[in-house]
CSV table of C-alpha atoms and ligand atoms in Angstrom, one decimal:
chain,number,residue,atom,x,y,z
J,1458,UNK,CA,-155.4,-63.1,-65.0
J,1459,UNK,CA,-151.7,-64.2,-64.7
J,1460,UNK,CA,-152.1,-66.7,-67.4
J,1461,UNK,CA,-154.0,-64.4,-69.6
J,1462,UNK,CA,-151.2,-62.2,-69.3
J,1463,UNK,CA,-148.6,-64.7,-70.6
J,1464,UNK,CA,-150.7,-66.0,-73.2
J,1465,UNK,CA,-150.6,-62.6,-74.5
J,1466,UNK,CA,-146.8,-61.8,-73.5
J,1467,UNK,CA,-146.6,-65.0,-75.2
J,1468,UNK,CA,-147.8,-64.2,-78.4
J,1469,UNK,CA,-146.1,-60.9,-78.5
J,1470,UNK,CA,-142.9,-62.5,-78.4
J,1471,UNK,CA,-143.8,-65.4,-80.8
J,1472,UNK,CA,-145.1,-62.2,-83.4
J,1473,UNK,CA,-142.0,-60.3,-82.5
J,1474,UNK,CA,-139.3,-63.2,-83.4
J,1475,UNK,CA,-141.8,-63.7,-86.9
J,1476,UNK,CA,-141.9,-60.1,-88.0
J,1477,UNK,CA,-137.8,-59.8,-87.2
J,1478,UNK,CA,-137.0,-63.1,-89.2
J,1479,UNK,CA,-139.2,-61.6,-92.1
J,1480,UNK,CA,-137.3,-58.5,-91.8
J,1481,UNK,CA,-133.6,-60.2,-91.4
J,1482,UNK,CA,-134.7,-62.4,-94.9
J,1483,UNK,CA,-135.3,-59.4,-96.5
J,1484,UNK,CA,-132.5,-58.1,-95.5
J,1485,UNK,CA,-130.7,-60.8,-97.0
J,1486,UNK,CA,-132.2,-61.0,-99.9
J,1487,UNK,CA,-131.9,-57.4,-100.6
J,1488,UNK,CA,-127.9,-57.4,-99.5
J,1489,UNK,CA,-127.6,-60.4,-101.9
J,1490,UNK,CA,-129.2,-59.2,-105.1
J,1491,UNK,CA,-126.7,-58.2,-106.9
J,1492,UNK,CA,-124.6,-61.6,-105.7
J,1493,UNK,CA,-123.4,-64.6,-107.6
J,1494,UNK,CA,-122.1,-67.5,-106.1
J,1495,UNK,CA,-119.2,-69.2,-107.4
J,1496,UNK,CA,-118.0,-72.7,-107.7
J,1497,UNK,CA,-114.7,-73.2,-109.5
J,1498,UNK,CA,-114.1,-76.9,-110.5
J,1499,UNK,CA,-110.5,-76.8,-109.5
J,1500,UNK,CA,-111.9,-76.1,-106.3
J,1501,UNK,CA,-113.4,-79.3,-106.2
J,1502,UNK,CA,-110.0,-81.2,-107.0
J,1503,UNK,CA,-110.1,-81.0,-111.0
J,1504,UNK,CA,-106.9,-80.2,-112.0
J,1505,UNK,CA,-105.9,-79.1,-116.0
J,1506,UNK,CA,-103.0,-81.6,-117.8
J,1507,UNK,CA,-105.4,-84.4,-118.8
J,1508,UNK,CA,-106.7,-85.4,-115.2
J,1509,UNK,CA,-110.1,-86.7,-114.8
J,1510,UNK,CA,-112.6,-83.9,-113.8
J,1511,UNK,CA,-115.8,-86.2,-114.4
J,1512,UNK,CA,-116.0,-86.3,-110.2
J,1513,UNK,CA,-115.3,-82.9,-109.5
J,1514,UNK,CA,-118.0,-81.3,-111.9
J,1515,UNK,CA,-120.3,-83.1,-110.3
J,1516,UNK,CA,-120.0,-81.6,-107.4
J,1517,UNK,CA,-119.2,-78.7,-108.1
J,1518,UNK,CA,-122.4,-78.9,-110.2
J,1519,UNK,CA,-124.6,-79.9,-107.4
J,1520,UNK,CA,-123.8,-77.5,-104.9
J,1521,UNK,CA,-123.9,-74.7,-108.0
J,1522,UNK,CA,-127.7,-75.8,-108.6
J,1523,UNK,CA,-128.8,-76.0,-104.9
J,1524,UNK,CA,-127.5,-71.9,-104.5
J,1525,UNK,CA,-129.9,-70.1,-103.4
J,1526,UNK,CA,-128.2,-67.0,-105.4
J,1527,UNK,CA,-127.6,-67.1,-108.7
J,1528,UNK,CA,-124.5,-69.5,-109.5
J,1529,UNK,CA,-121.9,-69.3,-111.9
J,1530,UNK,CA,-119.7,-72.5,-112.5
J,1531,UNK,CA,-116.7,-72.1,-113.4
J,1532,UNK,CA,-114.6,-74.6,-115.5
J,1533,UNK,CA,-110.7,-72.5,-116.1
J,1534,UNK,CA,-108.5,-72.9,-119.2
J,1535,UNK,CA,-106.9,-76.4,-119.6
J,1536,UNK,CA,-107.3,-80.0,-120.7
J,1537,UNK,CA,-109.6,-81.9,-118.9
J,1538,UNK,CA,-110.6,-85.8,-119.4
J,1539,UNK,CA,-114.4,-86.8,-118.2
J,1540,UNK,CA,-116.1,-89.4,-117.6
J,1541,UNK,CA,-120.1,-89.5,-118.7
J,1542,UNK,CA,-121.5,-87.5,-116.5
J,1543,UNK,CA,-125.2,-86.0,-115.6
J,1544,UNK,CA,-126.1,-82.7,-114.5
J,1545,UNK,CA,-129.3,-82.8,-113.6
J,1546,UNK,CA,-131.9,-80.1,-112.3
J,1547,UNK,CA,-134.4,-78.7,-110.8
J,1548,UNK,CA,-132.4,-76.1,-109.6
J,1549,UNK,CA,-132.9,-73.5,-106.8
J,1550,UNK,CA,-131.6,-70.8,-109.3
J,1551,UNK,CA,-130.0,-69.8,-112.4
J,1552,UNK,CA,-126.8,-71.4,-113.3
J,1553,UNK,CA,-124.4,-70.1,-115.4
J,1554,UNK,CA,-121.8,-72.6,-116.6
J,1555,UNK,CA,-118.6,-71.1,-118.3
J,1556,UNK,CA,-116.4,-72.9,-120.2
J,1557,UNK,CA,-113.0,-72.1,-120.7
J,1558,UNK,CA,-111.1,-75.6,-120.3
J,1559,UNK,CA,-111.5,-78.2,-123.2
J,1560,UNK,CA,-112.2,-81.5,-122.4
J,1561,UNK,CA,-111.2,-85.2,-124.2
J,1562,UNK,CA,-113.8,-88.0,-123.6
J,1563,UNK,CA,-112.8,-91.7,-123.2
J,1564,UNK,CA,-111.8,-93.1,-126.3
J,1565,UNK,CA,-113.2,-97.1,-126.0
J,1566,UNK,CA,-117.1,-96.9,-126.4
J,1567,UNK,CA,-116.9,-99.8,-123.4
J,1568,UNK,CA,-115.6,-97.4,-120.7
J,1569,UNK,CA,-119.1,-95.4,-121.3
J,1570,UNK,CA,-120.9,-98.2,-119.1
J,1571,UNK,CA,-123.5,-98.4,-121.5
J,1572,UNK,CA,-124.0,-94.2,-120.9
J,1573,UNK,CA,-126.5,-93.0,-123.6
J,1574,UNK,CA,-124.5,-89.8,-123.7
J,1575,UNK,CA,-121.0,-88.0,-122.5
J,1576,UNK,CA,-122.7,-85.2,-121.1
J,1577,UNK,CA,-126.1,-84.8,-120.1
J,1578,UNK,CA,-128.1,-81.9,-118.4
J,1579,UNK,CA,-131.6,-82.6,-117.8
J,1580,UNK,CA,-134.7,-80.3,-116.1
J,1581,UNK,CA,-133.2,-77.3,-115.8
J,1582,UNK,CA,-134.7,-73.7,-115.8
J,1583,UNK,CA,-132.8,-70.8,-116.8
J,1584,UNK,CA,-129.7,-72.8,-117.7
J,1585,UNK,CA,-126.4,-70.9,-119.6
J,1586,UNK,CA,-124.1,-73.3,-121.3
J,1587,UNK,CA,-121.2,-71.4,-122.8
J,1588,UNK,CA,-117.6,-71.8,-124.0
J,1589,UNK,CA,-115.6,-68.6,-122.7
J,1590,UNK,CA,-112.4,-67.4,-123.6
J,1591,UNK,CA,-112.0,-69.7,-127.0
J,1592,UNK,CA,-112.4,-72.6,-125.3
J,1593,UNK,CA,-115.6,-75.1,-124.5
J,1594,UNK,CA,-114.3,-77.8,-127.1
J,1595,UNK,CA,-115.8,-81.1,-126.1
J,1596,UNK,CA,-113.8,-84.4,-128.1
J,1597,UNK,CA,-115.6,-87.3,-128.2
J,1598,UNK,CA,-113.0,-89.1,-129.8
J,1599,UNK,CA,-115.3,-91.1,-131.4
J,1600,UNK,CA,-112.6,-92.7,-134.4
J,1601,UNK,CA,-112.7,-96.0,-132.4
J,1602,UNK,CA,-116.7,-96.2,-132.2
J,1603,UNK,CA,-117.0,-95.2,-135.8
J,1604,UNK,CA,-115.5,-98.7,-136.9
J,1605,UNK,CA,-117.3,-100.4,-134.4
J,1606,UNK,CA,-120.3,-99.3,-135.8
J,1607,UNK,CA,-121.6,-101.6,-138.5
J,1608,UNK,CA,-125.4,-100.0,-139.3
J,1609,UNK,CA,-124.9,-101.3,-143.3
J,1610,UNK,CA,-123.6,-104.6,-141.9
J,1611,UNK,CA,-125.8,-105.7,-139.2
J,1612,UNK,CA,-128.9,-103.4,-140.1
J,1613,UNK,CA,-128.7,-101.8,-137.0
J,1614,UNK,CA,-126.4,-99.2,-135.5
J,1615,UNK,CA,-124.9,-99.9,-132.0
J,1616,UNK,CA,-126.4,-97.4,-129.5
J,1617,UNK,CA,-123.0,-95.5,-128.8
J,1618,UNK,CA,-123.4,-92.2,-126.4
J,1619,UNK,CA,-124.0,-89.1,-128.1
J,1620,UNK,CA,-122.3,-85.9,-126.8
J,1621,UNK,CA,-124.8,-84.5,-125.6
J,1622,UNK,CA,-128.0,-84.9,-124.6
J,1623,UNK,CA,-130.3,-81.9,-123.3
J,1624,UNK,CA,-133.6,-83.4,-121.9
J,1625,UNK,CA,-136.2,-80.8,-120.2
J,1626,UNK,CA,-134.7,-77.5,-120.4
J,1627,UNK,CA,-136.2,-74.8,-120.1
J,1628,UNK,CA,-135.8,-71.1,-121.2
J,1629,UNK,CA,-132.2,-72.0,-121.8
J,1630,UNK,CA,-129.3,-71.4,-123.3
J,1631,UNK,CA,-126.4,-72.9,-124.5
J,1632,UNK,CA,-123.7,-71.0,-127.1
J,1633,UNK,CA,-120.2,-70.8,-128.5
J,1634,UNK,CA,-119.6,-74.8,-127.8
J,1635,UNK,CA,-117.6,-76.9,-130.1
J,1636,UNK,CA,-118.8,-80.7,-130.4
J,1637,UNK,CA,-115.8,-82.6,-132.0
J,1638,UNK,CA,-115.8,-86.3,-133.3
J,1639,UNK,CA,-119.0,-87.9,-131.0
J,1640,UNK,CA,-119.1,-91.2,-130.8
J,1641,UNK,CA,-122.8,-90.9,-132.8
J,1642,UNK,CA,-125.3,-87.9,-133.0
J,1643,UNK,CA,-123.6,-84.5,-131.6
J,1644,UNK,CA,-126.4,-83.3,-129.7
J,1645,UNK,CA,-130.1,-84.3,-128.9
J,1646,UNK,CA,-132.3,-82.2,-127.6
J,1647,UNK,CA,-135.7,-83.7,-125.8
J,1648,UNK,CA,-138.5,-82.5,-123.8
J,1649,UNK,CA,-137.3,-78.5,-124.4
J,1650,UNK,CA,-139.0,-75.3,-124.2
J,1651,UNK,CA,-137.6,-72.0,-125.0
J,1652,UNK,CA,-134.2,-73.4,-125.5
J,1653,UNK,CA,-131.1,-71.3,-127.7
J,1654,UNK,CA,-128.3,-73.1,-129.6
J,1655,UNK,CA,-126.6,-69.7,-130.3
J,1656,UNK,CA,-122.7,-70.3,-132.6
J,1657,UNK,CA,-122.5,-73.8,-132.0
J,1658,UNK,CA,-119.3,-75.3,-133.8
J,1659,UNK,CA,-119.5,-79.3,-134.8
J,1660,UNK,CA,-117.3,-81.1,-136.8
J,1661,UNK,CA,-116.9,-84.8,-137.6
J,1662,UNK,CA,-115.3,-85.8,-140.7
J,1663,UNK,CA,-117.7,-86.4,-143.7
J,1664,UNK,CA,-117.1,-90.3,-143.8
J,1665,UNK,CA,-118.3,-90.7,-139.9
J,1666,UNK,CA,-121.5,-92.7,-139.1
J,1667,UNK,CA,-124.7,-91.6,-138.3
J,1668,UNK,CA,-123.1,-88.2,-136.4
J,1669,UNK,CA,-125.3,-86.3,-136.8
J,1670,UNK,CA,-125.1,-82.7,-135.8
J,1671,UNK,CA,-128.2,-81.7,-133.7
J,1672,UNK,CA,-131.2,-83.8,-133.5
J,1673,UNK,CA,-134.8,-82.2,-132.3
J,1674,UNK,CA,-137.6,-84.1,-130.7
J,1675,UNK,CA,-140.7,-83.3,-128.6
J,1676,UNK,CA,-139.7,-80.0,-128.3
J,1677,UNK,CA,-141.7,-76.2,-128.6
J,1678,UNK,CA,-139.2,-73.3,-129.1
J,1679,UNK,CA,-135.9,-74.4,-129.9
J,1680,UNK,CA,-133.9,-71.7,-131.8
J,1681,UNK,CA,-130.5,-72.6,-133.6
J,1682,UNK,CA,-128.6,-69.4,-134.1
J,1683,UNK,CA,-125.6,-69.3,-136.2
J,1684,UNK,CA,-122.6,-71.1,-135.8
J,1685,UNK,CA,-121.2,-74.3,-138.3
J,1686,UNK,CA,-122.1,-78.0,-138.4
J,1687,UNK,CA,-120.2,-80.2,-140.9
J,1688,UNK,CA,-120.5,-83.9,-140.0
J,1689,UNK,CA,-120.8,-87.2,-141.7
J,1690,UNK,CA,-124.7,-87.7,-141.3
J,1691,UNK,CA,-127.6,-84.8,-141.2
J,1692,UNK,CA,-126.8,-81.4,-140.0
J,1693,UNK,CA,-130.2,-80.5,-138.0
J,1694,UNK,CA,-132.8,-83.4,-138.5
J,1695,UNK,CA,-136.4,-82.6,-137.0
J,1696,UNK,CA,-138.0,-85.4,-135.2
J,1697,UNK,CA,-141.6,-85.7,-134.3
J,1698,UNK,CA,-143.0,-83.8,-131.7
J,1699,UNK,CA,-140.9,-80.7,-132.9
J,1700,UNK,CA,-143.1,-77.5,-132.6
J,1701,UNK,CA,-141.9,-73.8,-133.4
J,1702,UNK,CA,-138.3,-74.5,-134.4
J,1703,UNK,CA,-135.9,-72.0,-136.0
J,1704,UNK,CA,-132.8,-72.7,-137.7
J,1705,UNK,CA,-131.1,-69.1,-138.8
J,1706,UNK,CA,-127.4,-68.2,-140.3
J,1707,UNK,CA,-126.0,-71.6,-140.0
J,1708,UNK,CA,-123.4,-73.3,-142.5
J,1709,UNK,CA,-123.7,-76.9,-143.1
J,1710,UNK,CA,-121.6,-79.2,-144.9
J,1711,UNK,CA,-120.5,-81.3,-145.5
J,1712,UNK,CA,-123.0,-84.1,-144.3
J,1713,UNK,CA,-127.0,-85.0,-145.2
J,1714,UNK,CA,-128.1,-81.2,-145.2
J,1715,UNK,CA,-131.4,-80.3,-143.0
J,1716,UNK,CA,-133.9,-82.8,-143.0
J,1717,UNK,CA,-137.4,-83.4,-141.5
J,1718,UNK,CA,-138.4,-86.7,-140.6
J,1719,UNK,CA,-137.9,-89.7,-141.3
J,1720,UNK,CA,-141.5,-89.3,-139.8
J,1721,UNK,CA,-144.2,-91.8,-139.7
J,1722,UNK,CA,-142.3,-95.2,-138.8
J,1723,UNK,CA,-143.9,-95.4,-135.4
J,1724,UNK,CA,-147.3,-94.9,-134.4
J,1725,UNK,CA,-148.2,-92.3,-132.1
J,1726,UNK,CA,-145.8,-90.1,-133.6
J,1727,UNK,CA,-146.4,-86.3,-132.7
J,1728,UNK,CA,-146.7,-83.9,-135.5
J,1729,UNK,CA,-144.2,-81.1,-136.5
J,1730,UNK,CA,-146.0,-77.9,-136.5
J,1731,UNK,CA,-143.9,-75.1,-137.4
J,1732,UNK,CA,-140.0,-75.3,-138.9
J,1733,UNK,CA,-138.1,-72.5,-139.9
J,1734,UNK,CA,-134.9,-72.4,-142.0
J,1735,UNK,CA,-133.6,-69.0,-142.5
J,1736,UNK,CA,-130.4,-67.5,-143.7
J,1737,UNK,CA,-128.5,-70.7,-144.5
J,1738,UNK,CA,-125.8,-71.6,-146.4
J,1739,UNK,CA,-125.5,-75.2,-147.5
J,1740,UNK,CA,-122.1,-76.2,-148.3
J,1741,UNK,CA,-121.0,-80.0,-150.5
J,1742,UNK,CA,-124.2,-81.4,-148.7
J,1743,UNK,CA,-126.1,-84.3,-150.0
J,1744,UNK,CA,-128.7,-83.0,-149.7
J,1745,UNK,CA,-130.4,-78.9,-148.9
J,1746,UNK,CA,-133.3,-79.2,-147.4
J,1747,UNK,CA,-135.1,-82.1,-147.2
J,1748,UNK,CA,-138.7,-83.7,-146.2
J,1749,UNK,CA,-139.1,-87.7,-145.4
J,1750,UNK,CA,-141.7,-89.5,-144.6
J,1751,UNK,CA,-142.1,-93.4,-144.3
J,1752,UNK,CA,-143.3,-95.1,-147.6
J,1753,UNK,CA,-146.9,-96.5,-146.1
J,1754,UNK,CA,-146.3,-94.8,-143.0
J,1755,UNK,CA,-148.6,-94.1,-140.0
J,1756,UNK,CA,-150.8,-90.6,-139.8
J,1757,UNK,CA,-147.3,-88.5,-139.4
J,1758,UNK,CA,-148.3,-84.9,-139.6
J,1759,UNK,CA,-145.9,-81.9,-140.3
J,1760,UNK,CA,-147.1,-78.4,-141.6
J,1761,UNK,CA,-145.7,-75.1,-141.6
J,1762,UNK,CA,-142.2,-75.9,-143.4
J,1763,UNK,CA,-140.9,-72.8,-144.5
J,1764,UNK,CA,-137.2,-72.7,-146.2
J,1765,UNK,CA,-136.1,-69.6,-146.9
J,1766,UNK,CA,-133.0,-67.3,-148.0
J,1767,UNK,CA,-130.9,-70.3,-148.6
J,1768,UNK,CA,-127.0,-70.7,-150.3
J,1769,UNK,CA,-126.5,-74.2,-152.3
J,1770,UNK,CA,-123.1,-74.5,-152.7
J,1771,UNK,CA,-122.7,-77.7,-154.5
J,1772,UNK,CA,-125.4,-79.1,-152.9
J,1773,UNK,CA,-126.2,-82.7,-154.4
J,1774,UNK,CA,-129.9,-82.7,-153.8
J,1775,UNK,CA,-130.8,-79.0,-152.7
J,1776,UNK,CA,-134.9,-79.0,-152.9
J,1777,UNK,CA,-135.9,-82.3,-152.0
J,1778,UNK,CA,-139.7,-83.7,-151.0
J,1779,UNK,CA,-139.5,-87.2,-150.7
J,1780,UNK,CA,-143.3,-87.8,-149.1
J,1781,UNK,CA,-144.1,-90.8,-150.9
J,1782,UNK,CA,-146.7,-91.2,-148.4
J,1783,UNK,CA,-149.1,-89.0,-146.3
J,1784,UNK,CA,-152.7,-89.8,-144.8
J,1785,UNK,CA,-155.5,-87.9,-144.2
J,1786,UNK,CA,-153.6,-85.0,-146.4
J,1787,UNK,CA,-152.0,-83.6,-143.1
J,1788,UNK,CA,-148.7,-82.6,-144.5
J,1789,UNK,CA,-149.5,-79.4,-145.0
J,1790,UNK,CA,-147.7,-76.1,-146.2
J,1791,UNK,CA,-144.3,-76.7,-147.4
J,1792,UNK,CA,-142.9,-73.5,-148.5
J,1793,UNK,CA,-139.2,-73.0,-150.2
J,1794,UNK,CA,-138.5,-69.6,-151.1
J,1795,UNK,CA,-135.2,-67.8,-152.3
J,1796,UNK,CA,-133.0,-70.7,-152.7
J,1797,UNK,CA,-130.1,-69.9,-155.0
J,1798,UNK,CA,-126.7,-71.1,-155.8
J,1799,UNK,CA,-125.1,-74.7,-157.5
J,1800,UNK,CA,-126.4,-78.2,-157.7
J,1801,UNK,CA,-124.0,-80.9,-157.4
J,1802,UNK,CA,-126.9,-83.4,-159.7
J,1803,UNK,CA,-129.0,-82.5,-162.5
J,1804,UNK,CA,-131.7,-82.7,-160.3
J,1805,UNK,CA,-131.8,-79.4,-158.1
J,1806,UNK,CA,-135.3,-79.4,-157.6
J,1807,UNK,CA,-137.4,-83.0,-156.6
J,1808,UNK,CA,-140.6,-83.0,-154.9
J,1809,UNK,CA,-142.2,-86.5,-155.0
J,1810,UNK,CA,-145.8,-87.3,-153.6
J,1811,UNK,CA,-148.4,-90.2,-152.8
J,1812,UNK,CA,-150.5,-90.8,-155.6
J,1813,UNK,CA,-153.1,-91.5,-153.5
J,1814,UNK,CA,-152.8,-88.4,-151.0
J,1815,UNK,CA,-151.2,-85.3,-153.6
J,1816,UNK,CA,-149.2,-82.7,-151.9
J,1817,UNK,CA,-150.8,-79.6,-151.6
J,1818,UNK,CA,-149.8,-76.1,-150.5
J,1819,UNK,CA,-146.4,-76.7,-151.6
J,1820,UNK,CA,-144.6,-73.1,-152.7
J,1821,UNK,CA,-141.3,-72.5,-154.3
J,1822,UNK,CA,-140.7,-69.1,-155.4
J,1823,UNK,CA,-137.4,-67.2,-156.2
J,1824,UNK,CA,-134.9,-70.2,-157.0
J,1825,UNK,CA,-132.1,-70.2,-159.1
J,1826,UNK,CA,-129.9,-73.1,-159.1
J,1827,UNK,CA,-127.5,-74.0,-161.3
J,1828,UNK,CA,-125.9,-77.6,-162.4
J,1829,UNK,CA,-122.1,-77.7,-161.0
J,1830,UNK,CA,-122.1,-80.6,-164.1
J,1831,UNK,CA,-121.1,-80.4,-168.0
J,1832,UNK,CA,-123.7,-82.6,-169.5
J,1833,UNK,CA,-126.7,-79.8,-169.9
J,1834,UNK,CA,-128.7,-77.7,-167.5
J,1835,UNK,CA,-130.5,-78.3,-164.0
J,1836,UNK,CA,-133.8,-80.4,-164.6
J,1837,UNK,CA,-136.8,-80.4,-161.7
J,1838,UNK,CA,-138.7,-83.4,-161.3
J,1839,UNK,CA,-142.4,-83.6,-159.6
J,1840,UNK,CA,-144.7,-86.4,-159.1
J,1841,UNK,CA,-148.5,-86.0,-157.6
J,1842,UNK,CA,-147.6,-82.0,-156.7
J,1843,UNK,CA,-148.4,-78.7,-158.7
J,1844,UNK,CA,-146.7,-76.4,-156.9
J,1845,UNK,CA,-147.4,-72.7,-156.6
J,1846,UNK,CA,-145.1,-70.8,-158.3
J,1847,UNK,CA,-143.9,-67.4,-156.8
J,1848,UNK,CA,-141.6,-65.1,-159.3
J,1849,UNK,CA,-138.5,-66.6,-160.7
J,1850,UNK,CA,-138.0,-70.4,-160.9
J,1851,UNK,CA,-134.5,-71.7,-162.6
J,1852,UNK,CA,-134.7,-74.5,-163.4
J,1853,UNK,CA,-138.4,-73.8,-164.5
J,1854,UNK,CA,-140.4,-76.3,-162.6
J,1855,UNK,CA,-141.5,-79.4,-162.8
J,1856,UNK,CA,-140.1,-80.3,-165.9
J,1857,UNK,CA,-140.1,-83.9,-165.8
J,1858,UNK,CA,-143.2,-85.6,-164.5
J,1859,UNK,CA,-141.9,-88.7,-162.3
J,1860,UNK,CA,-144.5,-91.3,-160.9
J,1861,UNK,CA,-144.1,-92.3,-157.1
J,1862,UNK,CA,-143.7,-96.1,-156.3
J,1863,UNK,CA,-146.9,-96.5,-154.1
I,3292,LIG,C1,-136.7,-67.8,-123.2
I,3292,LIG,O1,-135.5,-68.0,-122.6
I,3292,LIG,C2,-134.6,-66.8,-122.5
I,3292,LIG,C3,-133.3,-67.2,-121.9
I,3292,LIG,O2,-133.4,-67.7,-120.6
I,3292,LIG,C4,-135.3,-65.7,-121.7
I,3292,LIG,O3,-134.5,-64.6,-121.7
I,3292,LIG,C5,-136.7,-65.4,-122.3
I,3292,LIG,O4,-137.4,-64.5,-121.5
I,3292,LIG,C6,-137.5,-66.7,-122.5
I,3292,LIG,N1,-138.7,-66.4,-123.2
I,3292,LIG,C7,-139.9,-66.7,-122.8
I,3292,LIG,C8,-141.0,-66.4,-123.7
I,3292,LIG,O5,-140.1,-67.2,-121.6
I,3293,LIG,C1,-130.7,-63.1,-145.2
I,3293,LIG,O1,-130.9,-63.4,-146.5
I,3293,LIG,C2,-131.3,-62.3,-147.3
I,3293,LIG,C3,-131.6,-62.8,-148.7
I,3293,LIG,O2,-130.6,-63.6,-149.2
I,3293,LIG,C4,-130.2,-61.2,-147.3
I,3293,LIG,O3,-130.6,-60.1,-148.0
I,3293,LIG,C5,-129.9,-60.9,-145.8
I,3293,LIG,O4,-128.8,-60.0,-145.8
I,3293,LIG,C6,-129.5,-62.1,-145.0
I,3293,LIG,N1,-129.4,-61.7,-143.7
I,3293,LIG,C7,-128.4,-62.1,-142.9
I,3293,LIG,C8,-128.4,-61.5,-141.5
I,3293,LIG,O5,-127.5,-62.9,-143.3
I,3294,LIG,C1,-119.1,-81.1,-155.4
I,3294,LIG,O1,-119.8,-82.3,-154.8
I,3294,LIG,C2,-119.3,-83.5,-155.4
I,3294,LIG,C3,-120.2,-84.6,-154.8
I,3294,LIG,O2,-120.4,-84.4,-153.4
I,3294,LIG,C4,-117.9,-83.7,-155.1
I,3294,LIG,O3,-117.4,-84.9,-155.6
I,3294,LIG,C5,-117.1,-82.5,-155.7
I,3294,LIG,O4,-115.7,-82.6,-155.3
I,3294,LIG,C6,-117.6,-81.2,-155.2
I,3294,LIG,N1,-117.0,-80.1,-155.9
I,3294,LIG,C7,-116.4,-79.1,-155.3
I,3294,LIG,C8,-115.9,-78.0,-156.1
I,3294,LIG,O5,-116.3,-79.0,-154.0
């Protein structure tokens, strides 16, 4: 009988002490909603004037993503030198990074310790990246590199860090950040879902190599929003694996323009499904918008291409298909509507295709470019396509027949 009784007593307490702590979290949780926690770099021993702050956004970083509240990190007005550094997820809540200070990366490529980027954030949920208050200017000083980097010469470019690198983000954004001078591409975004580039600003002067502005790969939902991208290489280039992207009110130029591909040069190559390019303005860009695959390359499969509501300003090659190549007729759908303004070259309107494998369900409708030049008007070359014509074309198409090389 007396044990019985303590067995029960027992459990009373033991339910008791369970049903409190349930109540106390709640309690918690419920006192707490409306809480952010904050971590302030400065707090962590960064200090603005040019001192190093590579150590103390890390940690302020780390104890930002392991908050069990919602985190803001803070990063005050100033000059700020860092290191290559990695902020890396999962983390137990949102995290909100703000921006204010600007920050100068090393300038010798050899103090990057063989880094593949200057900043990288990687598997994060629910991740804002923003400049605040005019500032958020990341300088990757990358003058130095840029000589270093031979690609004509020695056929092959060096693999300097990029700015940034975003791997594995998810439902993220990142906005109002200014990518200056990278040492080679701006930004690269892999392995992302549901991720916003909203008023991004990079610049690199025309003449830089291979910095290209914001590469995609293996990613489903990545929306580019505004904002200007003038580099030496490709504004946005679309890699494979590249599903459901949107590019919308951005200004380009100068640099390569937006291209998809090169595609095909490895197999195994995941298809683009689904590109978007809305409300652009391309300024003094090689090229508008363009489409590359391999010569001979392996099945590389992209479908849904869809340019639309476009500005050429001076644009040397503004329509440009260069599929030379395409098995099993899997490039599907290329579609370039309302595309109007000046053409640096005669040629404002190229689409080339396999002789073996003809495009099909190529569109152009609504285009009026005009020749910058004095020698005669804009000319349109095709080879291996008859496009579908939708209302106005100027120049009228096709009109010079060109035969591809393979
Ligand atoms: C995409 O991410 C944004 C920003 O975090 C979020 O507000 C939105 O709900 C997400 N969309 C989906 C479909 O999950
Ligand atoms: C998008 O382009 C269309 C056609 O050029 C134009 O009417 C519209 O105002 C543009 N929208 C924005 C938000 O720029
Ligand atoms: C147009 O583009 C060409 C070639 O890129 C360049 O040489 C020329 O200066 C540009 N014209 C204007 C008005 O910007």
């Amino acid at each position: 009988m007396a044990t019985n009784f303590s067995i029960v007593s027992l459990l009373l307490i033991v339910l008791y002490l369970f049903a409190s702590n349930v109540k106390a979290q709640r309690n918690i949780a419920i006192a707490t909603q409306n809480k952010i926690a904050y971590f302030d770099i400065t707090r962590y021993g960064a200090r603005p004037g040019n001192a190093d702050a590579s150590q103390a956004l890390i940690n302020a970083w780390k104890d930002a993503c392991a908050s069990v509240y919602p985190s803001r990190l803070v990063i005050p007005k100033g000059l700020y030198t860092l290191r290559p550094v990695k902020l890396l997820g999962p983390c137990k809540n949102r995290v909100r990074v703000e921006v204010a200070g600007n920050f100068q990366a090393p300038v010798n490529p050899a103090q990057f310790g063989g880094a593949d980027a200057w900043v990288k954030i990687e598997r994060v949920d629910s991740l804002t990246f923003t400049g605040v208050y005019g500032g958020g200017f990341f300088d990757g000083n990358g003058e130095i590199a840029w000589k270093q980097n031979d690609c004509k010469g020695t056929g092959t470019c060096m693999s300097l860090p990029y700015n940034f690198r975003f791997n594995y983000l998810t439902n993220s954004v990142i906005a109002h950040i200014s990518s200056v001078d990278s040492k080679l591409f701006h930004i690269n975004i892999f392995g992302c879902k549901n991720l916003t580039l909203l008023e991004m600003k990079i610049t690199a002067p025309r003449t830089s190599l291979n910095t290209d502005g914001i590469h995609i790969g293996r990613s489903d939902g990545v929306y580019i929003i505004g904002g200007t991208i003038r580099t030496g290489d490709d504004c946005v280039s679309v890699g494979d694996g590249t599903k459901n992207l949107h590019v919308e009110k951005v200004t380009c130029g100068p640099g390569h323009g937006i291209s998809v591909g090169s595609l095909g040069r490895y197999l195994n190559e995941e298809s683009v499904v689904g590109v978007y390019v809305k409300n652009c303005t391309l300024v003094n860009s090689d090229n508008g918008v363009r489409i590359k695959t391999w010569l001979n390359s392996y099945q590389a499969v992209a479908s849904e291409l869809h340019f639309e509501d476009i500005i050429m300003d001076n644009v040397t090659n503004p329509v440009i298909l260069d599929q030379t190549y395409c098995v099993y007729n899997q490039c599907k759908a290329r579609v370039f509507k309302r595309i109007r303004g000046t053409s640096a070259s005669k040629v404002a309107i190229r689409m080339v295709c396999s002789r073996n494998v003809p495009c099909q369900q190529v569109v152009i409708g609504d285009i009026n470019l005009k020749y910058n030049g004095i020698d005669g008007p804009a000319v349109s070359e095709c080879g291996n396509v008859n496009p579908t014509i939708i209302g106005q074309i100027n120049p009228s198409p096709c009109t010079k027949r060109v035969s591809d090389t393979a």
